[in-house]
JSON list of C-alpha atoms in Angstrom, two decimals:
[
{"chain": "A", "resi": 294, "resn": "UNK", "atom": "CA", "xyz": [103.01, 112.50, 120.52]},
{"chain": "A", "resi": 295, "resn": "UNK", "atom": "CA", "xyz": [103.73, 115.89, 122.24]},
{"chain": "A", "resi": 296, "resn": "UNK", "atom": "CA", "xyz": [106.88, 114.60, 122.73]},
{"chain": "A", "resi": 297, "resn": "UNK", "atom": "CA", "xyz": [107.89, 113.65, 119.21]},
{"chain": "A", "resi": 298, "resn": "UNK", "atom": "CA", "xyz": [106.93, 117.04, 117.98]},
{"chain": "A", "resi": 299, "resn": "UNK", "atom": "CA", "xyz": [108.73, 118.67, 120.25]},
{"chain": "A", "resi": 300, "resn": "UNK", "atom": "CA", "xyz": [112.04, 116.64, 119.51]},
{"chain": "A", "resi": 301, "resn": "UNK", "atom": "CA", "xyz": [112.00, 117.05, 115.69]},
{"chain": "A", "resi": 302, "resn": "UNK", "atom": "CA", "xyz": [111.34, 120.55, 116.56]},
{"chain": "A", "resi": 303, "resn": "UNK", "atom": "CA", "xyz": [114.31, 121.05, 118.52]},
{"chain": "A", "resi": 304, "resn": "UNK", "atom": "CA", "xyz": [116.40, 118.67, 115.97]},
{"chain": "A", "resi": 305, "resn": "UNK", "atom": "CA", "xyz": [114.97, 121.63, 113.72]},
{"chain": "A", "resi": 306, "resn": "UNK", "atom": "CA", "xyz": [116.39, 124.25, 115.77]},
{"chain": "A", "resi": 307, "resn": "UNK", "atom": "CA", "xyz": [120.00, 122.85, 116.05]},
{"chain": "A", "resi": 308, "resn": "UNK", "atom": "CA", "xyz": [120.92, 121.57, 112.45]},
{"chain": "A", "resi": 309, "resn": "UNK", "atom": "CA", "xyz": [119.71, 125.49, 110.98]},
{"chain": "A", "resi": 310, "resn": "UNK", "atom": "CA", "xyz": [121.27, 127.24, 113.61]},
{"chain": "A", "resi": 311, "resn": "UNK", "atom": "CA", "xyz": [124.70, 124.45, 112.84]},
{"chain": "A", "resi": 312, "resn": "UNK", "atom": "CA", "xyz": [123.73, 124.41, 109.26]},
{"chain": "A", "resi": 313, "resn": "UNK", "atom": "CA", "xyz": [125.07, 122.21, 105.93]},
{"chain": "A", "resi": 314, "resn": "UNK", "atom": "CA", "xyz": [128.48, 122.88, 104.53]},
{"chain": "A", "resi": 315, "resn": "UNK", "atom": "CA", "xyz": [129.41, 121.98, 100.87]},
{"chain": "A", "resi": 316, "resn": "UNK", "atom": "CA", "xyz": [133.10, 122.34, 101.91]},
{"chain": "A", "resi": 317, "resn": "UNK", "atom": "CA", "xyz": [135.09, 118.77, 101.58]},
{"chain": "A", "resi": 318, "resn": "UNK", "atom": "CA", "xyz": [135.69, 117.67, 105.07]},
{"chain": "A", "resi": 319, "resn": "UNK", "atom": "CA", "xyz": [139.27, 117.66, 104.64]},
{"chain": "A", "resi": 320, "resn": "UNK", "atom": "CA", "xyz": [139.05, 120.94, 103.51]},
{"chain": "A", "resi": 321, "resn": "UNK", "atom": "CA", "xyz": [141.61, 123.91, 105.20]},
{"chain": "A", "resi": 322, "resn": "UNK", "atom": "CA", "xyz": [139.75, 126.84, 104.09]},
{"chain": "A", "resi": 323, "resn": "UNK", "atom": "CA", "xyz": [136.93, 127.60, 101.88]},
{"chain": "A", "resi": 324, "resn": "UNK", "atom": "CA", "xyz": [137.55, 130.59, 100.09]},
{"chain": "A", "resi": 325, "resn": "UNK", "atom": "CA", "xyz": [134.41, 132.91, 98.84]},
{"chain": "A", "resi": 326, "resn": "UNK", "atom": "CA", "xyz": [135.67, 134.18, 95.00]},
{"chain": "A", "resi": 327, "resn": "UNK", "atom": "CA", "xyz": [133.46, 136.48, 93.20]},
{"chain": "A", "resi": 328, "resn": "UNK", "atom": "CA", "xyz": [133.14, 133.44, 90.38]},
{"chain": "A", "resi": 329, "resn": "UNK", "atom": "CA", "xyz": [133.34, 130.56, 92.58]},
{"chain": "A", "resi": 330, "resn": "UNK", "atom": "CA", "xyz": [133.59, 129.39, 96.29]},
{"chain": "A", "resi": 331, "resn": "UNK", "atom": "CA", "xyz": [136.78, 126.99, 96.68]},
{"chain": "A", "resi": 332, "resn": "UNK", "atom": "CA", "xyz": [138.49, 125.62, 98.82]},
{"chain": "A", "resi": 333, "resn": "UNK", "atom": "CA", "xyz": [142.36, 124.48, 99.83]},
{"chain": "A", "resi": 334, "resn": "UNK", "atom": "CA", "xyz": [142.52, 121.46, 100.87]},
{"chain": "A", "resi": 335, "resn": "UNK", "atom": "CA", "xyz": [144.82, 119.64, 104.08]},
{"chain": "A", "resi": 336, "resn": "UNK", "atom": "CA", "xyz": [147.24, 117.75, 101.39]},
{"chain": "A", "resi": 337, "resn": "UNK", "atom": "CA", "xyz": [147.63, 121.54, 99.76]},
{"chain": "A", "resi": 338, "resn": "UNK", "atom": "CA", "xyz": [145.78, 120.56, 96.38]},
{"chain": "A", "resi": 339, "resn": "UNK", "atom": "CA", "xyz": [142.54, 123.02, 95.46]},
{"chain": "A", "resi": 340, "resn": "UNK", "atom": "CA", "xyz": [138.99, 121.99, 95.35]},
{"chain": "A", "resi": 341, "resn": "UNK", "atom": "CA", "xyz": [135.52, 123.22, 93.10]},
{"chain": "A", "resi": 342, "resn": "UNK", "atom": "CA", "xyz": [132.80, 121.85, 92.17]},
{"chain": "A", "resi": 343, "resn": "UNK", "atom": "CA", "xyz": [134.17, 118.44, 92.65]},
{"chain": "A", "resi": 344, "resn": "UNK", "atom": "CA", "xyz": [137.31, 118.97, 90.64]},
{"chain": "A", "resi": 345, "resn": "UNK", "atom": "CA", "xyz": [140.89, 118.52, 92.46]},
{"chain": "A", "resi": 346, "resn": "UNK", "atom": "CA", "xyz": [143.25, 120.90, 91.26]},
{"chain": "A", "resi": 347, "resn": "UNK", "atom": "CA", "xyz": [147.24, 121.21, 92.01]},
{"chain": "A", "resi": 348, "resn": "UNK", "atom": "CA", "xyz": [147.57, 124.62, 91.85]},
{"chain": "A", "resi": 349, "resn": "UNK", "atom": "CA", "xyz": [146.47, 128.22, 92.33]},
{"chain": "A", "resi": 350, "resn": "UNK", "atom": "CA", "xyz": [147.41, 130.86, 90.18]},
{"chain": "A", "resi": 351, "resn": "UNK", "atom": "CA", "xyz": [147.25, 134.38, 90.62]},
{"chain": "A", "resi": 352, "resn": "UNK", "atom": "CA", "xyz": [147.93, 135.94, 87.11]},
{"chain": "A", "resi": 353, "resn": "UNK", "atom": "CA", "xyz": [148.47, 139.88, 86.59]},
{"chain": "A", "resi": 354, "resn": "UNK", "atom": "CA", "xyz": [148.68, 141.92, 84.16]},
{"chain": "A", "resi": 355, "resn": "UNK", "atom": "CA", "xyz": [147.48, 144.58, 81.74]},
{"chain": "A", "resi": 356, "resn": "UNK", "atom": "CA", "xyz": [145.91, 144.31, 78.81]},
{"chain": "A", "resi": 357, "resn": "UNK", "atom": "CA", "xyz": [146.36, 146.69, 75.54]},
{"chain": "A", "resi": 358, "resn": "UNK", "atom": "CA", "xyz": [144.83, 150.32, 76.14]},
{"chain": "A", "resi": 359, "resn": "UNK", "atom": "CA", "xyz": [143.82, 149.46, 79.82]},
{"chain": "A", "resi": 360, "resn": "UNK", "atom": "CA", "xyz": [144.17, 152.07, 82.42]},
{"chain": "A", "resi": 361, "resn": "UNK", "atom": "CA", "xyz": [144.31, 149.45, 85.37]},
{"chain": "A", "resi": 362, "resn": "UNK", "atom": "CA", "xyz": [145.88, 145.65, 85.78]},
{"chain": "A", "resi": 363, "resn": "UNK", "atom": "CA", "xyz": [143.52, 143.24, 85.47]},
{"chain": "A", "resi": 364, "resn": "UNK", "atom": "CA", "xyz": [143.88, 139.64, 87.93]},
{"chain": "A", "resi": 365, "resn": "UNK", "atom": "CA", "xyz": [142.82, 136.41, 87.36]},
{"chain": "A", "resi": 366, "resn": "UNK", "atom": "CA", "xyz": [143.08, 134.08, 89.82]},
{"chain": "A", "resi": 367, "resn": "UNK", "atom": "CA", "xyz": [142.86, 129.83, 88.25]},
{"chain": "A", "resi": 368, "resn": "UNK", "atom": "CA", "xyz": [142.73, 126.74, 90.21]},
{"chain": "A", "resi": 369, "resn": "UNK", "atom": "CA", "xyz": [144.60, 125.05, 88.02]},
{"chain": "A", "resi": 370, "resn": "UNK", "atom": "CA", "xyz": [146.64, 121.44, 86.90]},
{"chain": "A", "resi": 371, "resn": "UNK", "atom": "CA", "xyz": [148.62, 123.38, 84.77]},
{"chain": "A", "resi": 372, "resn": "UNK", "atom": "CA", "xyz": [152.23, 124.16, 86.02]},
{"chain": "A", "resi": 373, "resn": "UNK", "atom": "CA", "xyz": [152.08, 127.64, 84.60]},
{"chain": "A", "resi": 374, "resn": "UNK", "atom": "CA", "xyz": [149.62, 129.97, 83.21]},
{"chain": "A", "resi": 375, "resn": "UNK", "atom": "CA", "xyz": [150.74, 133.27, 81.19]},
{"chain": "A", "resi": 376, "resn": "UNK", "atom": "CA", "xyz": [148.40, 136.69, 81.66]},
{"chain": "A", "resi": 377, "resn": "UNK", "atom": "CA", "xyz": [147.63, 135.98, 77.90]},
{"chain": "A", "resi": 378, "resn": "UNK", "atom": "CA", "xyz": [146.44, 132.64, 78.25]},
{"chain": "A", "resi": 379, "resn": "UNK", "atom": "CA", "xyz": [144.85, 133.89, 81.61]},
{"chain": "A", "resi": 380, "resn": "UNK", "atom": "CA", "xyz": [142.57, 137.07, 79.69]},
{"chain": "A", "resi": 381, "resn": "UNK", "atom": "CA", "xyz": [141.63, 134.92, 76.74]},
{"chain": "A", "resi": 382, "resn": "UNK", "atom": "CA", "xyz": [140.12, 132.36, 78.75]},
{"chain": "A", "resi": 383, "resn": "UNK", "atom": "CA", "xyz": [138.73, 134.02, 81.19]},
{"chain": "A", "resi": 384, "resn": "UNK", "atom": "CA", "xyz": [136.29, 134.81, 78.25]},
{"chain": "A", "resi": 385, "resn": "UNK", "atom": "CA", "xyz": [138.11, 137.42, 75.92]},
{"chain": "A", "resi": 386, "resn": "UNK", "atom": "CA", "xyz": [138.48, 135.97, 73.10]},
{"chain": "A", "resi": 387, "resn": "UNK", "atom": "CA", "xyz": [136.45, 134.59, 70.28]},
{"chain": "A", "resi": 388, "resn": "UNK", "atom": "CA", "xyz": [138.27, 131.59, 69.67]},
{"chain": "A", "resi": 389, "resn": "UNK", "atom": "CA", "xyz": [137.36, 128.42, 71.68]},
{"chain": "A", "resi": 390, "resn": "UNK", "atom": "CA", "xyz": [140.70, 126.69, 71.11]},
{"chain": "A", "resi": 391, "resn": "UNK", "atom": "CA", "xyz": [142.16, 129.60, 73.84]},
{"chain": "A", "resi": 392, "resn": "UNK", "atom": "CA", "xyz": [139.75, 127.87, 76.37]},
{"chain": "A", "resi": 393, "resn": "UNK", "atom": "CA", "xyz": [140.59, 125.19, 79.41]},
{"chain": "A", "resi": 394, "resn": "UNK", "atom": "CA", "xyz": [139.24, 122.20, 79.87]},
{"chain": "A", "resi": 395, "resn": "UNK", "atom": "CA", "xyz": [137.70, 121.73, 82.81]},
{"chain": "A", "resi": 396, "resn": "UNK", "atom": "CA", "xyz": [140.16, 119.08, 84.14]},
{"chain": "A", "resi": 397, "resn": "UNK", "atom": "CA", "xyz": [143.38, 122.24, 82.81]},
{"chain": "A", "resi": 398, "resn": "UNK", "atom": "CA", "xyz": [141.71, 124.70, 85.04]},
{"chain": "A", "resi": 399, "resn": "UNK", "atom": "CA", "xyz": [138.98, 126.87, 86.01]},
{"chain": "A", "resi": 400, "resn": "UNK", "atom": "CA", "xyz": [138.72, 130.68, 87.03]},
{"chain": "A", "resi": 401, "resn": "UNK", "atom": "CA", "xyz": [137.46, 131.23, 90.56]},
{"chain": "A", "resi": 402, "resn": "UNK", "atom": "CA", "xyz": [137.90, 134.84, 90.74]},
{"chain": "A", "resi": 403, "resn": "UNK", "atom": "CA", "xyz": [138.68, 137.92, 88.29]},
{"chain": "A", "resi": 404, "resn": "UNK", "atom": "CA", "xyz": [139.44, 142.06, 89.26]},
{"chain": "A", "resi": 405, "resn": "UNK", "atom": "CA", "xyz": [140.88, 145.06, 88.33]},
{"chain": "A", "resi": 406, "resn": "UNK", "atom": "CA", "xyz": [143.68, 147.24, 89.92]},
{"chain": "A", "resi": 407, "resn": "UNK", "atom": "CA", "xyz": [140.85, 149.31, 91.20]},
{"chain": "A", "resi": 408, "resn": "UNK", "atom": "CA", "xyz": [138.40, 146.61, 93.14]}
]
């Protein structure tokens, strides 16, 4: 009995010092956003939350009266993504219809010119 207890001890031990990854296993590099970890994957497509995504935008820009540029950085299955699309989805505006879908894109990190 000693013996047991001492094994799922150890097993203890070794998978929190190796710990649990959410990161896909084909996954290149996980990538720790201020919104959202994601991650690029081997066949160069994106990955959060269990969506697959072909591309990853970096959008900047300034908006009206702003002192600094704001960036917004998308996963994204959209070919291209304009700053203006980019601000008013990232939660700007008041109009839903200037949202994403979940499967058009989702913003994994946001900044200013000053971060």
């Amino acid at each position: 009995m000693k013996k047991f207890v001492a094994l799922v001890l150890a097993l203890i031990c070794i998978l929190s010092v190796v710990g649990c990854s959410d990161a896909p296993a084909d996954s290149v590099k996980t990538i720790e956003g201020n919104l959202k970890t994601y991650y690029e994957m081997s066949d160069g497509t994106w990955q959060v939350d269990g969506h697959t995504y072909k591309y990853r935008h970096e959008i900047t820009g300034r908006l009206h009266n702003a002192v600094v540029d704001s960036t917004y950085v998308y996963l994204s299955n959209l070919e291209e993504i304009t700053f203006e699309q980019a601000w008013k989805a990232s939660g700007l505006s008041s109009n839903t219809e200037d949202y994403f879908t979940v499967e058009e894109a989702i913003l994994v990190e946001m900044g200013t010119g000053s971060d």
